[in-house]
Short mmCIF file of C-alpha atoms in Angstrom, two decimals:
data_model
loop_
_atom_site.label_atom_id
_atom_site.label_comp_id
_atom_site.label_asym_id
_atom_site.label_seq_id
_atom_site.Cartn_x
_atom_site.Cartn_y
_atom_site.Cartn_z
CA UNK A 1 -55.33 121.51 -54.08
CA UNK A 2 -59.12 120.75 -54.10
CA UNK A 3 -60.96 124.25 -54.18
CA UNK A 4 -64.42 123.00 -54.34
CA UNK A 5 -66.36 120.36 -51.96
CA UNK A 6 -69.07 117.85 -53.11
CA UNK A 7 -72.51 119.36 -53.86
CA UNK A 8 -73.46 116.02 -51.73
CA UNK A 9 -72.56 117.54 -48.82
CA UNK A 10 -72.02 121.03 -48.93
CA UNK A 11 -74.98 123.79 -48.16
CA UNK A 12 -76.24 125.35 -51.35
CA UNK A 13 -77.33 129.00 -50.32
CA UNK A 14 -80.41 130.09 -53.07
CA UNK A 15 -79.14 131.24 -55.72
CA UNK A 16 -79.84 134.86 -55.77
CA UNK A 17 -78.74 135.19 -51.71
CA UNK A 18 -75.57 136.14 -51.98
CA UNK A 19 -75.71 138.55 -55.52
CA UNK A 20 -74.07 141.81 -55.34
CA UNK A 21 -75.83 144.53 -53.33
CA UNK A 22 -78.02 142.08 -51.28
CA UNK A 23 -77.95 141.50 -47.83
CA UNK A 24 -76.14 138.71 -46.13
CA UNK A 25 -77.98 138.81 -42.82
CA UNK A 26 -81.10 140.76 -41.99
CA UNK A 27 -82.46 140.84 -39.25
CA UNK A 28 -86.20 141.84 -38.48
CA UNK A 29 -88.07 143.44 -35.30
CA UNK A 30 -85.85 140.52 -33.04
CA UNK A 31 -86.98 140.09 -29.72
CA UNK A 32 -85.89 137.45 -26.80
CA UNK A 33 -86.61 138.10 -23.19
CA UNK A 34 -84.96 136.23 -20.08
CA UNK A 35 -87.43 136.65 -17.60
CA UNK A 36 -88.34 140.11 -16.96
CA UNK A 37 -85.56 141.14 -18.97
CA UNK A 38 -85.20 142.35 -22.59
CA UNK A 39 -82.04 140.99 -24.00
CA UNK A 40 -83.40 141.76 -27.70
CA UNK A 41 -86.28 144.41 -27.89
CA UNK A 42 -86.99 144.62 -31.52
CA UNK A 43 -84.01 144.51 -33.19
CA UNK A 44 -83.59 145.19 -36.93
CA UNK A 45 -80.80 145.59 -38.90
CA UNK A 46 -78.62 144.53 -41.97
CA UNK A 47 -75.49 143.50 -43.22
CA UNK A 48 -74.25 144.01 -46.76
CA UNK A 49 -72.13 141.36 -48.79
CA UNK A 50 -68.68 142.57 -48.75
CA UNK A 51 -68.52 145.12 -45.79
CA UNK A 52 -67.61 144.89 -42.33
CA UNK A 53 -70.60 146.28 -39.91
CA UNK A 54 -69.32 146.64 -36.28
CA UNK A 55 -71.94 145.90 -33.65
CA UNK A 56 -70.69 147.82 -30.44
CA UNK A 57 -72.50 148.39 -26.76
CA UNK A 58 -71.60 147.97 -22.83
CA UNK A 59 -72.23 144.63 -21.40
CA UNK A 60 -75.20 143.26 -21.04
CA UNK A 61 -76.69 145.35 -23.69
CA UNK A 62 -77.82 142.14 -25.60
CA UNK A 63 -74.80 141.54 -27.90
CA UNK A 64 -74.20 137.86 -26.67
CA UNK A 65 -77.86 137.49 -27.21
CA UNK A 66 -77.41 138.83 -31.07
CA UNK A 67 -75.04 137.00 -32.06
CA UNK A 68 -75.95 133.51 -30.28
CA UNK A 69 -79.44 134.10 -32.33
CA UNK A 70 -77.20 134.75 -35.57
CA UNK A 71 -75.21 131.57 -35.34
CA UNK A 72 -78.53 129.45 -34.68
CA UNK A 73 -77.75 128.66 -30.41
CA UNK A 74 -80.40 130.77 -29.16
CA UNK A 75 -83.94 130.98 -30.83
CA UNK A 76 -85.86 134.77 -30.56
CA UNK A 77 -89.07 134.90 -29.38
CA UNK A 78 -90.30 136.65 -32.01
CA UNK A 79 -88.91 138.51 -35.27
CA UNK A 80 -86.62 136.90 -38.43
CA UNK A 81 -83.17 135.85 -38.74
CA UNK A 82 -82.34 135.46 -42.22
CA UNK A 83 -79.25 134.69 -43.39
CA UNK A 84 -78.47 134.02 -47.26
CA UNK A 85 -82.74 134.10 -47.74
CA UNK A 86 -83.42 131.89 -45.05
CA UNK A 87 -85.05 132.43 -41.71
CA UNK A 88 -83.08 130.42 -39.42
CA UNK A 89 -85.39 131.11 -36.61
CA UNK A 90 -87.70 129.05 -38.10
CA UNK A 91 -85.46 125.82 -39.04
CA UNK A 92 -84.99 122.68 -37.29
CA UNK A 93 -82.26 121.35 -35.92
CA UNK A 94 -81.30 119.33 -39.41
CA UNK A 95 -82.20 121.96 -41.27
CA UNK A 96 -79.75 124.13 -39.13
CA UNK A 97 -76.74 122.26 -39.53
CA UNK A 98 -75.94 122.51 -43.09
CA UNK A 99 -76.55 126.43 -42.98
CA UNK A 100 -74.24 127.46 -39.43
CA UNK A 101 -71.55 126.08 -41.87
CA UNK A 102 -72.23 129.12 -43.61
CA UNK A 103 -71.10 130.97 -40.61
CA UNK A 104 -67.94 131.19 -39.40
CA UNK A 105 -66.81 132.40 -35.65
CA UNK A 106 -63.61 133.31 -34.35
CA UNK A 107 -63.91 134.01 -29.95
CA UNK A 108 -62.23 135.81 -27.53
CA UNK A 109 -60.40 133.12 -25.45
CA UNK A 110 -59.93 131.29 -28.88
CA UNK A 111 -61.18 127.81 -28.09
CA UNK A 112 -58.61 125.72 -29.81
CA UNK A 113 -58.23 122.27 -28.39
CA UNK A 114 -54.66 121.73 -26.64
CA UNK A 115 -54.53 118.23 -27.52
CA UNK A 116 -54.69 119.10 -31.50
CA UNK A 117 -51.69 120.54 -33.68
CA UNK A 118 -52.58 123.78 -35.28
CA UNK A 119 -53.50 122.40 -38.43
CA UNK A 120 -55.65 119.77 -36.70
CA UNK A 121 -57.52 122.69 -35.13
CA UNK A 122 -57.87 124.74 -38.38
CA UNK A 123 -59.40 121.37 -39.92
CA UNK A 124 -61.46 120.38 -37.43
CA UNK A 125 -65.07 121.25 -38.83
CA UNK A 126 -64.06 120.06 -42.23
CA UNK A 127 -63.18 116.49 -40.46
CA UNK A 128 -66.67 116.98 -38.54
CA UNK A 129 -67.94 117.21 -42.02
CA UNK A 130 -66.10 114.12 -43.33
CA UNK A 131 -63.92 115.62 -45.66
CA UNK A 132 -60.82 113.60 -46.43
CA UNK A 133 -57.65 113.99 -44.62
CA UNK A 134 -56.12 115.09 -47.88
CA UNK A 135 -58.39 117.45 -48.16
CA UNK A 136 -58.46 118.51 -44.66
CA UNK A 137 -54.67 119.02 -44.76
CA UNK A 138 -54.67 120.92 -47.86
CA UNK A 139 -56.95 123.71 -46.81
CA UNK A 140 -55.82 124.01 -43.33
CA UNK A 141 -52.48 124.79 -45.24
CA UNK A 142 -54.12 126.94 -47.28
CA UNK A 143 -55.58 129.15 -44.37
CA UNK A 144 -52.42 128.45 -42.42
CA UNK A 145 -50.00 130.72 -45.22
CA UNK A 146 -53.44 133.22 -45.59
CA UNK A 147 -52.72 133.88 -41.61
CA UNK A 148 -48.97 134.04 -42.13
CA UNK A 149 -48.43 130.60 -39.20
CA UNK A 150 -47.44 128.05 -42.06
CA UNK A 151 -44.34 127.10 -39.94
CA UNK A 152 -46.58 126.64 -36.98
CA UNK A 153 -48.76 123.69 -38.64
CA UNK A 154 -46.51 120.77 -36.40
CA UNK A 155 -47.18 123.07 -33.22
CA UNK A 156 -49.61 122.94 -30.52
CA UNK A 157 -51.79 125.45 -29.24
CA UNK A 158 -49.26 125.84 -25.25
CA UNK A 159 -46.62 127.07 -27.57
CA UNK A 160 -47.99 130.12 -29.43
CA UNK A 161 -48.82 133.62 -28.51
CA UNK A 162 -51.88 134.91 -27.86
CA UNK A 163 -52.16 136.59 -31.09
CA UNK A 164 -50.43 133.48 -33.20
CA UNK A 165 -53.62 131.34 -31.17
CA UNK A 166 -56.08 133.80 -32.39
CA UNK A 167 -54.81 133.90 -36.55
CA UNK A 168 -55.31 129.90 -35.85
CA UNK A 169 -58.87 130.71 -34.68
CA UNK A 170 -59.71 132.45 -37.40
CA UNK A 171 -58.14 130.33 -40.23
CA UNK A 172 -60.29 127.49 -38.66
CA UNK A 173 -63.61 129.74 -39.40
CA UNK A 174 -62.44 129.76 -42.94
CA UNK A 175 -62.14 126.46 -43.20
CA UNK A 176 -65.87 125.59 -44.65
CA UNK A 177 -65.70 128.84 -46.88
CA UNK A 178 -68.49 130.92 -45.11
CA UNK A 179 -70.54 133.21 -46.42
CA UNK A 180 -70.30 135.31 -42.79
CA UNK A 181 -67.72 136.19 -40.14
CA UNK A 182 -69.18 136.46 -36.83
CA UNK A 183 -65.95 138.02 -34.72
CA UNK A 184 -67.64 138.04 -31.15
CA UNK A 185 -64.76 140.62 -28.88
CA UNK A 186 -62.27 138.84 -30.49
CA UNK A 187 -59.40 141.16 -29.75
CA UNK A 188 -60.21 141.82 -26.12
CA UNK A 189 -57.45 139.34 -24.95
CA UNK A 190 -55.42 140.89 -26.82
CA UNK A 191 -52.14 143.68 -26.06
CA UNK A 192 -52.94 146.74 -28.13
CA UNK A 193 -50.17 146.18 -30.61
CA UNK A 194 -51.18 142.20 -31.36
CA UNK A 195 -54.94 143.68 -31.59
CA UNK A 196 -54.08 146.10 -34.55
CA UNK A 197 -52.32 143.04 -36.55
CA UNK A 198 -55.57 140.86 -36.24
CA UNK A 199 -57.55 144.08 -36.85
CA UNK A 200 -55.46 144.39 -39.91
CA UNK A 201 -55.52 140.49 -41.02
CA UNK A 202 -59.33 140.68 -41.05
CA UNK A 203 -59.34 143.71 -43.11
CA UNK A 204 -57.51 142.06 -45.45
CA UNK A 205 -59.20 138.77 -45.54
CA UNK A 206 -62.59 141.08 -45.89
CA UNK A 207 -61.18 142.47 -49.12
CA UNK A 208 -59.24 139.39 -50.46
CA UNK A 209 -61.98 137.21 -50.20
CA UNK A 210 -64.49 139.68 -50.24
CA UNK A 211 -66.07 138.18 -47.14
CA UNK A 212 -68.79 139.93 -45.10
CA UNK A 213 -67.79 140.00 -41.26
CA UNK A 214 -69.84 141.16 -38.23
CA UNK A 215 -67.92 142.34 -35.38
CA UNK A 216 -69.23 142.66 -32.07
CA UNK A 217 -67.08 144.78 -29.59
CA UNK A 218 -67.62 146.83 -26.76
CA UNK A 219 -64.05 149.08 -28.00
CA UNK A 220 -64.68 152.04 -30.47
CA UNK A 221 -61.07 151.71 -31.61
CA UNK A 222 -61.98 148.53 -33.10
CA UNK A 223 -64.92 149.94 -34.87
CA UNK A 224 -62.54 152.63 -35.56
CA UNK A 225 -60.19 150.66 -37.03
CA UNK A 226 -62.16 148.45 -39.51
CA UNK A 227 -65.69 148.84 -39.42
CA UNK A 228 -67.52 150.19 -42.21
CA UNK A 229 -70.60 150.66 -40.61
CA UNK A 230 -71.36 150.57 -36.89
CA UNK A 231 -74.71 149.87 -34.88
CA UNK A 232 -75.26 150.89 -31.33
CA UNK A 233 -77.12 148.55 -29.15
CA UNK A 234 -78.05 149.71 -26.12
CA UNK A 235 -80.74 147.95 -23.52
CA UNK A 236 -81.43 145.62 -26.49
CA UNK A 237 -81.89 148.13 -28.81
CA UNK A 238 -80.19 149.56 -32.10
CA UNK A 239 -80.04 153.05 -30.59
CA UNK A 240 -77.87 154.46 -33.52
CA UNK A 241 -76.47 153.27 -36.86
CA UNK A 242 -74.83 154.30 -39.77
CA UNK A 243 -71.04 154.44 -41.57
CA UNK A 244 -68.36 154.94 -39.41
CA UNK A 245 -67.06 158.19 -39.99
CA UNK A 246 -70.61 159.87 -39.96
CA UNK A 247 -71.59 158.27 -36.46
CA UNK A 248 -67.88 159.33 -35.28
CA UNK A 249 -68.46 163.02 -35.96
CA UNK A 250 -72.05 163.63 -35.23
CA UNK A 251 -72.78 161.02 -32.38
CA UNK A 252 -76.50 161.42 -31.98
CA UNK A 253 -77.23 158.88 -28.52
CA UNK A 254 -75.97 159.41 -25.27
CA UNK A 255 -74.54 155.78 -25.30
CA UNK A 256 -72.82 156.83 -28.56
CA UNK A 257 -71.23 159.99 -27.28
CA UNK A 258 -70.36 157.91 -23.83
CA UNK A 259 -68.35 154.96 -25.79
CA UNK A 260 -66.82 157.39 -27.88
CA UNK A 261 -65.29 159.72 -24.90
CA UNK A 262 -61.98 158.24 -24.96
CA UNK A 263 -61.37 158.73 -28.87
CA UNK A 264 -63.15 162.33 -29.63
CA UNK A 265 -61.28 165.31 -28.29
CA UNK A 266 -62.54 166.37 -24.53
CA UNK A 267 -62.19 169.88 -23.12
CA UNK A 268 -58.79 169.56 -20.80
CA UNK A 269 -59.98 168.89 -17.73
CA UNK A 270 -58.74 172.02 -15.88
CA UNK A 271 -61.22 174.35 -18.27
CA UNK A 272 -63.74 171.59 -17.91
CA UNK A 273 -63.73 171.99 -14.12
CA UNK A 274 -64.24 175.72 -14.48
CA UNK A 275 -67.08 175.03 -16.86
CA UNK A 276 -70.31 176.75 -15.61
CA UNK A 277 -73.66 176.74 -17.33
CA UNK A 278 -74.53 180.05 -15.60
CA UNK A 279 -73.49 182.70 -18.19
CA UNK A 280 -70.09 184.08 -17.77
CA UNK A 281 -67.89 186.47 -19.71
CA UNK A 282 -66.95 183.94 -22.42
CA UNK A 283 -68.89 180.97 -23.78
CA UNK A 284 -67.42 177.78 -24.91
CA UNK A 285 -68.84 176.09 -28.04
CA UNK A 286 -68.52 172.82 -29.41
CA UNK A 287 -67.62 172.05 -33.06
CA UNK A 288 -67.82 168.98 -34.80
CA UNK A 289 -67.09 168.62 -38.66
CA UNK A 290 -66.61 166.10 -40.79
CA UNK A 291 -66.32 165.14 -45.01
CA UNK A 292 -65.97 168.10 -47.35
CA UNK A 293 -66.59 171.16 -44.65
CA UNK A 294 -63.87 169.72 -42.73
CA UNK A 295 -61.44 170.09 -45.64
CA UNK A 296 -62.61 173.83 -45.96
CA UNK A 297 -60.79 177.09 -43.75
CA UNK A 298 -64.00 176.88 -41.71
CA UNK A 299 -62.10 179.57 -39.12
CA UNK A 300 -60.41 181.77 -41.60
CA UNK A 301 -63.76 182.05 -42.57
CA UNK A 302 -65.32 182.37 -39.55
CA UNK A 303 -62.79 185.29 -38.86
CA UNK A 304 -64.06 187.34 -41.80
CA UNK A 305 -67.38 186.97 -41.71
CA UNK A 306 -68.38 187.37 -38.21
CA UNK A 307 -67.25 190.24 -36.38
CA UNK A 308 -65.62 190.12 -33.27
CA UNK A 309 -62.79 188.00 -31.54
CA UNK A 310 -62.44 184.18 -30.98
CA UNK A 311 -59.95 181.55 -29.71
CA UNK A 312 -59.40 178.06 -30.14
CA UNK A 313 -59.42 176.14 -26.94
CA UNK A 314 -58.71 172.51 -28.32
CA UNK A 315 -59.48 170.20 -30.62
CA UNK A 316 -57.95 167.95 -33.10
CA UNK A 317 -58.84 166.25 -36.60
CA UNK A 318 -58.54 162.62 -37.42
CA UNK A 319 -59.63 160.95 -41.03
CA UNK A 320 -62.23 157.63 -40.32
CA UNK A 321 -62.45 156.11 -43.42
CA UNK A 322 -60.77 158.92 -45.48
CA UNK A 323 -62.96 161.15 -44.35
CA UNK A 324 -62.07 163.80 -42.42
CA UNK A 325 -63.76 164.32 -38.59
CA UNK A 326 -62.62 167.12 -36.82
CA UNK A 327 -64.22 168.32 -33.30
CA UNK A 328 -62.97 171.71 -31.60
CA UNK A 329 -63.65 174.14 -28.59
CA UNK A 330 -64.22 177.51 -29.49
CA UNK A 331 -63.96 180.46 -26.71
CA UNK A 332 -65.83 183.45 -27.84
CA UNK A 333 -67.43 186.72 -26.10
CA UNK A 334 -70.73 185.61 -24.47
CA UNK A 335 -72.65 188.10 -25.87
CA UNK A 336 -75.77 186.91 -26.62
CA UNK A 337 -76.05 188.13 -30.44
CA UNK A 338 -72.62 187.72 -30.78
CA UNK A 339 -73.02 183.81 -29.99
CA UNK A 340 -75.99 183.41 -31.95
CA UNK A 341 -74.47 184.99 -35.29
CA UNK A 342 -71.11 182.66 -34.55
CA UNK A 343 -73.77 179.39 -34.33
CA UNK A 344 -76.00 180.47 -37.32
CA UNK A 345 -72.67 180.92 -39.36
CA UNK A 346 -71.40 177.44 -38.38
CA UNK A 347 -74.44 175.73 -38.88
CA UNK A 348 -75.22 177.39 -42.31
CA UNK A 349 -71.88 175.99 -43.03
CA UNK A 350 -72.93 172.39 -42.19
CA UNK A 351 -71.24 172.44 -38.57
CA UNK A 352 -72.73 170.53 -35.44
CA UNK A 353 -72.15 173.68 -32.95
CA UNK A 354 -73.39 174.25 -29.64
CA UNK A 355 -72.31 176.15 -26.37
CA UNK A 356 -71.37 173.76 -23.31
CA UNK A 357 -71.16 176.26 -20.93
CA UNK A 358 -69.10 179.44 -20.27
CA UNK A 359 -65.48 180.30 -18.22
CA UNK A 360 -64.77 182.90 -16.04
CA UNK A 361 -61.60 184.01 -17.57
CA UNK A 362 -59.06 182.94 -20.90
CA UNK A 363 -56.70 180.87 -18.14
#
């Protein structure tokens, strides 16, 4: 099997782009209106060789816009797009070409071409490239047995299953070797079940081939799932970024803590509706932990060292990335010193506390 294309053809990326440590993509103060609108307002951000950084927002919060200026279809109005050292912004059209190769894409509705067999679809940019049929054939069964469909090669796109159409999808954006992923809501099609097997192939294509991959995905489960790192765009801005498991437990934007509803623990809704922010005879506080405090007896502790009673409303622990991030409800006497020692002794303890309102009664 032939591993290694002509050096006539093929995009050379400088030779210090891709070294370990360095950034793949960077992108720097990116704007691009539409009109009055803001798709992009200043933009800046990275993404490391090797790691898998999760772009996540509502619609219209300008991830289309993001990634159509990171695969070369949409040119900013102002601010850098480099990718492996180069500004693409600032390329032509020839220039261009050679480096999108460099970029792979896998979509949501998949985009294969009916007319094609699957291995005709996985080798369809190395044919637009004028690789051999030999060598088209022999890297599209390459990818094919990576994305477990090798028995699938003779088939055509009306006869697989959703998730079967999207493994083809991605093997053909391996099929020029990039240097980048671009995954643009590429599970949203998807049942939940078929969505954590693709979650899980791309994990494992990340570390096999150590291959950098940007997601973009309005789901926090798929952040959840793979992500290393996430960034939260919000009206065309990065409104909050950082590694998974430390934007998971201490969500800092309203945006964040919004998207994020449906995974974090919530007060049951019958105490929530009782909630009051007038002060009652027992105050309900807020308690998110995560890492090494959250491996600790944080209430044992809490027991013995600050007088006076407490109960545990709800809450649950999860581990993001190995790391444990916990978030509870704590009822306590509303006292106003009493309250005040219970948050100073949290907080010295490296705790995110805070009172969301008070109840009535212990119902």
């Amino acid at each position: 099997m032939n591993q290694h294309f002509s050096a006539e053809t093929q995009y050379t990326p400088p030779a210090d782009a891709a070294a370990p440590q360095e950034d793949v993509v960077r992108l720097v103060d990116l704007k691009r209106r539409f009109g009055a609108t803001a798709a992009l307002d200043g933009v800046s951000l990275t993404v490391r060789k090797g790691e898998i950084l999760g772009i996540i927002g509502r619609s219209g919060a300008g991830k289309s816009t993001l990634i159509r200026c990171l695969n070369g279809l949409e040119r900013p109005d102002s601010g850098q797009v480099i990718v492996e050292g180069r500004d693409i912004a600032r390329l032509g059209e020839r220039e261009l070409q050679p480096l999108r190769r460099r970029i792979g894409m896998i979509f949501q509705h998949f985009n294969l071409l009916s007319a094609k067999t699957v291995e005709d679809n996985v080798a369809l940019p190395l044919k637009i490239e004028g690789r051999s049929k030999a060598e088209r054939l022999a890297r599209a069964a390459e990818l094919l047995d990576l994305v477990g469909l090798s028995e699938k090669a003779k088939a055509y796109p009306a006869s697989l299953s959703g998730g079967q159409k999207q493994r083809v999808g991605i093997a053909r954006a391996l099929a020029a070797r990039p240097a980048l992923l671009l995954s643009d809501e590429a599970t949203s099609a998807l049942d939940p079940e078929t969505t954590r097997s693709i979650l899980a192939l791309l994990r494992d294509i990340n570390r096999r081939l150590d291959l950098t991959i940007l997601l973009i995905t309005h789901e926090m489960e798929v952040i959840r799932s793979i992500a290393d790192r996430v960034a939260v765009i919000d009206a065309g801005r990065i409104v909050e970024q950082g590694p998974v498991w430390s934007v998971f437990a201490d969500p800092r934007s309203a945006i964040t803590k919004s998207l994020l509803g449906g995974i974090r623990p919530q007060l049951p809704e019958e105490i929530a509706a009782r909630l009051s922010q007038s002060a009652g005879p027992e105050a309900v506080l807020r308690v998110d932990i995560a890492g090494e405090i959250a491996r600790q007896p944080l209430l044992s502790d809490l027991a013995t060292t600050v007088p006076g009673s407490f109960r545990l409303i709800h809450g649950g622990i999860d581990h993001v990335q190995q790391q444990p991030v916990a978030s509870l409800f704590l009822g306590i006497p509303a006292d106003a010193g009493h309250v005040k020692q219970v948050l100073d002794f949290l907080k010295g303890r490296g705790a995110r506390a805070e009172v969301v309102g008070y109840v009535s009664d212990n119902d």
